[in-house]
Amino acid sequence: QRVNVTVRSGLPMVLSGSAEPCAQLIVSSIGVVGTAEQNKGHSARFFDVLTAQLGLGPERIVIRFYPLEPWQIGKNRTVMTFL
């Protein structure tokens, strides 16, 4: 219920000056990605899955974490603060 995934393949991307295949994962969450310690653990698990599934080396993957507040997400005609 609280995870949404969007995959956009085939986009032109350059990572570290190279246009070789790469991936960017953007993770936004309420109360889950707010600290370096939390994100260190998430990062390790995401890298394990992404390297295995995509066949990319970890140097070709970037993860961006965005902590959100409940009032920043609208759902069911309100915001998450009230759900």
Short mmCIF file of C-alpha atoms in Angstrom, two decimals:
data_model
loop_
_atom_site.label_atom_id
_atom_site.label_comp_id
_atom_site.label_asym_id
_atom_site.label_seq_id
_atom_site.Cartn_x
_atom_site.Cartn_y
_atom_site.Cartn_z
CA GLN A 1 0.00 0.00 0.00
CA ARG A 2 2.78 2.44 0.71
CA VAL A 3 5.22 1.64 -2.09
CA ASN A 4 4.91 2.82 -5.67
CA VAL A 5 7.36 1.86 -8.39
CA THR A 6 7.87 3.56 -11.75
CA VAL A 7 10.27 2.06 -14.28
CA ARG A 8 11.42 4.13 -17.21
CA SER A 9 13.72 2.10 -19.41
CA GLY A 10 15.56 3.24 -22.49
CA LEU A 11 16.18 6.78 -21.27
CA PRO A 12 19.48 8.36 -22.27
CA MET A 13 21.60 8.67 -19.12
CA VAL A 14 25.20 9.58 -18.38
CA LEU A 15 26.75 8.51 -15.09
CA SER A 16 30.32 9.46 -14.15
CA GLY A 17 30.96 10.66 -17.69
CA SER A 18 29.89 7.39 -19.31
CA ALA A 19 26.76 6.56 -21.31
CA GLU A 20 27.19 2.83 -20.63
CA PRO A 21 24.06 1.17 -19.14
CA CYS A 22 23.24 2.56 -15.71
CA ALA A 23 20.34 3.04 -13.35
CA GLN A 24 19.05 5.64 -10.95
CA LEU A 25 16.70 4.69 -8.14
CA ILE A 26 14.75 7.44 -6.41
CA VAL A 27 13.31 6.49 -3.04
CA SER A 28 10.91 8.76 -1.19
CA SER A 29 9.18 7.76 2.00
CA ILE A 30 7.56 9.08 5.14
CA GLY A 31 9.65 8.30 8.21
CA VAL A 32 11.81 5.60 6.62
CA VAL A 33 14.61 7.39 4.75
CA GLY A 34 15.41 10.21 7.13
CA THR A 35 18.88 9.36 8.44
CA ALA A 36 22.26 8.29 7.10
CA GLU A 37 22.11 5.09 9.16
CA GLN A 38 18.68 4.17 7.80
CA ASN A 39 19.73 4.90 4.23
CA LYS A 40 22.98 2.95 4.57
CA GLY A 41 20.96 -0.20 5.28
CA HIS A 42 18.41 0.53 2.56
CA SER A 43 21.18 1.27 0.09
CA ALA A 44 22.89 -2.09 0.68
CA ARG A 45 19.64 -4.00 0.13
CA PHE A 46 18.65 -1.99 -2.94
CA PHE A 47 22.11 -2.46 -4.46
CA ASP A 48 21.89 -6.23 -3.89
CA VAL A 49 18.60 -6.40 -5.77
CA LEU A 50 19.51 -3.95 -8.53
CA THR A 51 22.89 -5.48 -9.35
CA ALA A 52 21.37 -8.97 -9.45
CA GLN A 53 18.28 -8.03 -11.48
CA LEU A 54 19.85 -5.52 -13.86
CA GLY A 55 23.28 -7.08 -14.29
CA LEU A 56 24.95 -3.74 -13.57
CA GLY A 57 27.99 -3.16 -11.42
CA PRO A 58 27.38 -1.07 -8.30
CA GLU A 59 29.44 1.75 -9.81
CA ARG A 60 26.72 2.12 -12.49
CA ILE A 61 23.88 2.67 -10.02
CA VAL A 62 22.94 5.77 -8.05
CA ILE A 63 20.27 5.89 -5.35
CA ARG A 64 18.69 9.17 -4.23
CA PHE A 65 16.75 9.24 -0.97
CA TYR A 66 14.07 11.83 -0.27
CA PRO A 67 12.43 11.95 3.17
CA LEU A 68 8.85 13.17 3.04
CA GLU A 69 6.45 14.58 5.58
CA PRO A 70 2.91 13.18 5.74
CA TRP A 71 1.40 16.49 4.61
CA GLN A 72 3.40 16.28 1.34
CA ILE A 73 1.53 13.22 0.02
CA GLY A 74 -2.09 13.41 -1.10
CA LYS A 75 -4.25 10.29 -1.07
CA ASN A 76 -8.00 9.59 -0.95
CA ARG A 77 -8.90 13.28 -1.18
CA THR A 78 -6.75 14.23 1.83
CA VAL A 79 -3.08 14.01 2.85
CA MET A 80 -1.34 11.18 4.64
CA THR A 81 -1.33 13.20 7.89
CA PHE A 82 -5.01 12.36 8.29
CA LEU A 83 -4.92 8.74 7.15
#
